[in-house]
mmCIF file of C-alpha atoms in Angstrom:
data_model
loop_
_atom_site.group_PDB
_atom_site.id
_atom_site.type_symbol
_atom_site.label_atom_id
_atom_site.label_comp_id
_atom_site.label_asym_id
_atom_site.label_seq_id
_atom_site.Cartn_x
_atom_site.Cartn_y
_atom_site.Cartn_z
ATOM 1 C CA UNK A 169 64.981 22.566 -22.050
ATOM 2 C CA UNK A 170 64.434 21.208 -18.536
ATOM 3 C CA UNK A 171 63.400 23.477 -15.691
ATOM 4 C CA UNK A 172 66.209 24.561 -13.395
ATOM 5 C CA UNK A 173 66.363 22.932 -9.964
ATOM 6 C CA UNK A 174 64.882 25.040 -7.170
ATOM 7 C CA UNK A 175 66.518 26.196 -3.979
ATOM 8 C CA UNK A 176 63.788 26.539 -1.330
ATOM 9 C CA UNK A 177 64.482 29.550 0.884
ATOM 10 C CA UNK A 178 62.613 30.348 4.090
ATOM 11 C CA UNK A 179 61.240 33.908 4.170
ATOM 12 C CA UNK A 180 61.003 35.181 7.764
ATOM 13 C CA UNK A 181 59.277 38.403 6.584
ATOM 14 C CA UNK A 182 56.305 36.319 5.413
ATOM 15 C CA UNK A 183 55.848 34.128 8.514
ATOM 16 C CA UNK A 184 53.375 36.395 10.331
ATOM 17 C CA UNK A 185 51.887 38.041 7.256
ATOM 18 C CA UNK A 186 48.160 38.623 7.713
ATOM 19 C CA UNK A 187 45.709 37.422 5.078
ATOM 20 C CA UNK A 188 45.142 40.283 2.658
ATOM 21 C CA UNK A 189 48.604 41.740 3.153
ATOM 22 C CA UNK A 190 51.879 41.716 1.228
ATOM 23 C CA UNK A 191 55.556 42.116 2.018
ATOM 24 C CA UNK A 192 58.774 42.760 0.154
ATOM 25 C CA UNK A 193 61.841 40.624 0.870
ATOM 26 C CA UNK A 194 65.244 39.859 -0.566
ATOM 27 C CA UNK A 195 65.345 36.113 -1.117
ATOM 28 C CA UNK A 196 68.624 34.538 -2.166
ATOM 29 C CA UNK A 197 69.618 37.729 -4.023
ATOM 30 C CA UNK A 198 66.205 38.232 -5.651
ATOM 31 C CA UNK A 199 63.811 41.095 -4.847
ATOM 32 C CA UNK A 200 60.517 39.262 -4.161
ATOM 33 C CA UNK A 201 57.001 40.447 -3.333
ATOM 34 C CA UNK A 202 55.023 37.921 -1.250
ATOM 35 C CA UNK A 203 51.230 38.176 -1.190
ATOM 36 C CA UNK A 204 49.010 36.464 1.380
ATOM 37 C CA UNK A 205 45.604 36.437 -0.298
ATOM 38 C CA UNK A 206 42.324 36.692 1.603
ATOM 39 C CA UNK A 207 41.605 33.017 0.773
ATOM 40 C CA UNK A 208 44.743 32.005 2.705
ATOM 41 C CA UNK A 209 46.883 31.206 -0.344
ATOM 42 C CA UNK A 210 50.304 32.732 -0.983
ATOM 43 C CA UNK A 211 51.906 34.002 -4.187
ATOM 44 C CA UNK A 212 55.368 35.419 -4.878
ATOM 45 C CA UNK A 213 56.425 37.690 -7.727
ATOM 46 C CA UNK A 214 59.344 39.826 -8.774
ATOM 47 C CA UNK A 215 59.499 42.751 -6.369
ATOM 48 C CA UNK A 216 60.289 45.441 -8.947
ATOM 49 C CA UNK A 217 57.929 46.907 -11.518
ATOM 50 C CA UNK A 218 58.739 45.746 -15.065
ATOM 51 C CA UNK A 219 58.444 49.355 -16.237
ATOM 52 C CA UNK A 220 61.127 51.272 -14.319
ATOM 53 C CA UNK A 221 62.129 48.996 -11.443
ATOM 54 C CA UNK A 222 60.121 50.783 -8.739
ATOM 55 C CA UNK A 223 59.601 48.694 -5.592
ATOM 56 C CA UNK A 224 56.110 47.197 -5.976
ATOM 57 C CA UNK A 225 55.561 46.866 -2.213
ATOM 58 C CA UNK A 226 55.375 50.685 -2.074
ATOM 59 C CA UNK A 227 52.351 50.655 -4.388
ATOM 60 C CA UNK A 228 48.635 50.910 -3.690
ATOM 61 C CA UNK A 229 47.334 47.454 -2.689
ATOM 62 C CA UNK A 230 43.660 46.458 -2.887
ATOM 63 C CA UNK A 231 43.339 43.110 -1.135
ATOM 64 C CA UNK A 232 39.662 42.703 -2.105
ATOM 65 C CA UNK A 233 40.339 42.761 -5.849
ATOM 66 C CA UNK A 234 43.935 41.479 -5.460
ATOM 67 C CA UNK A 235 45.267 44.349 -7.569
ATOM 68 C CA UNK A 236 48.433 46.314 -6.992
ATOM 69 C CA UNK A 237 49.149 49.710 -8.508
ATOM 70 C CA UNK A 238 52.807 50.690 -8.803
ATOM 71 C CA UNK A 239 53.639 53.985 -7.098
ATOM 72 C CA UNK A 240 55.911 54.991 -9.994
ATOM 73 C CA UNK A 241 53.556 55.370 -12.952
ATOM 74 C CA UNK A 242 50.317 53.689 -11.810
ATOM 75 C CA UNK A 243 50.873 50.412 -13.664
ATOM 76 C CA UNK A 244 48.403 47.832 -12.329
ATOM 77 C CA UNK A 245 48.816 44.096 -11.779
ATOM 78 C CA UNK A 246 46.514 41.208 -10.916
ATOM 79 C CA UNK A 247 48.293 39.636 -7.962
ATOM 80 C CA UNK A 248 46.472 36.318 -8.409
ATOM 81 C CA UNK A 249 48.182 35.727 -11.758
ATOM 82 C CA UNK A 250 50.912 38.351 -12.118
ATOM 83 C CA UNK A 251 49.286 39.625 -15.326
ATOM 84 C CA UNK A 252 49.436 43.314 -16.180
ATOM 85 C CA UNK A 253 46.043 45.020 -16.129
ATOM 86 C CA UNK A 254 47.247 48.455 -17.202
ATOM 87 C CA UNK A 255 49.059 48.100 -19.459
ATOM 88 C CA UNK A 256 47.992 44.694 -20.661
ATOM 89 C CA UNK A 257 50.697 42.539 -22.194
ATOM 90 C CA UNK A 258 53.162 42.639 -19.332
ATOM 91 C CA UNK A 259 53.581 40.002 -16.660
ATOM 92 C CA UNK A 260 55.421 39.695 -13.362
ATOM 93 C CA UNK A 261 57.843 36.806 -12.924
ATOM 94 C CA UNK A 262 56.215 34.331 -10.509
ATOM 95 C CA UNK A 263 58.180 32.265 -8.013
ATOM 96 C CA UNK A 264 56.913 28.959 -6.617
ATOM 97 C CA UNK A 265 55.749 29.091 -2.986
ATOM 98 C CA UNK A 266 55.334 26.350 -0.408
ATOM 99 C CA UNK A 267 53.943 26.720 3.092
ATOM 100 C CA UNK A 268 54.482 23.995 5.677
ATOM 101 C CA UNK A 269 53.490 24.404 9.329
ATOM 102 C CA UNK A 270 53.325 28.190 8.874
ATOM 103 C CA UNK A 271 56.809 28.389 7.337
ATOM 104 C CA UNK A 272 56.787 30.189 3.972
ATOM 105 C CA UNK A 273 59.455 29.172 1.460
ATOM 106 C CA UNK A 274 60.125 30.597 -1.990
ATOM 107 C CA UNK A 275 61.616 28.456 -4.759
ATOM 108 C CA UNK A 276 64.511 30.214 -6.450
ATOM 109 C CA UNK A 277 65.562 28.613 -9.772
ATOM 110 C CA UNK A 278 69.245 27.721 -9.771
ATOM 111 C CA UNK A 279 69.957 28.737 -13.359
ATOM 112 C CA UNK A 280 72.201 31.776 -12.719
ATOM 113 C CA UNK A 281 69.633 34.117 -14.285
ATOM 114 C CA UNK A 282 67.929 37.167 -12.823
ATOM 115 C CA UNK A 283 64.251 36.316 -12.445
ATOM 116 C CA UNK A 284 62.703 39.562 -13.521
ATOM 117 C CA UNK A 285 60.474 40.371 -16.476
ATOM 118 C CA UNK A 286 60.937 43.743 -18.185
ATOM 119 C CA UNK A 287 58.159 45.254 -20.266
ATOM 120 C CA UNK A 288 59.022 45.418 -23.949
ATOM 121 C CA UNK A 289 56.861 47.672 -26.095
ATOM 122 C CA UNK A 290 55.744 46.101 -29.354
#
């Protein structure tokens, strides 16, 4: 199955985001968390925790280790990869990001799906 075409959407909330910070934004109907890592790179993930849909931007952020702890039930995520640390086995949906001349854009797949991973216990 081919990948869905992307719609690139400018995210004004991310334009002046300091390195080591993160911001929550609604992008083309999707709740997205944008991270500006200390190395200058950007990443974008689903903005709601896969456990109980708590807003991840309200969590405890450690920019040095690039880990985010959800404020709901202390689930932890590696914000370099989107992988769950605690519990392991879950993963945040990751959106493509492009930055050109300081303008941050998020690629939203045009496949009519909600781009959100839920945690399923084994």
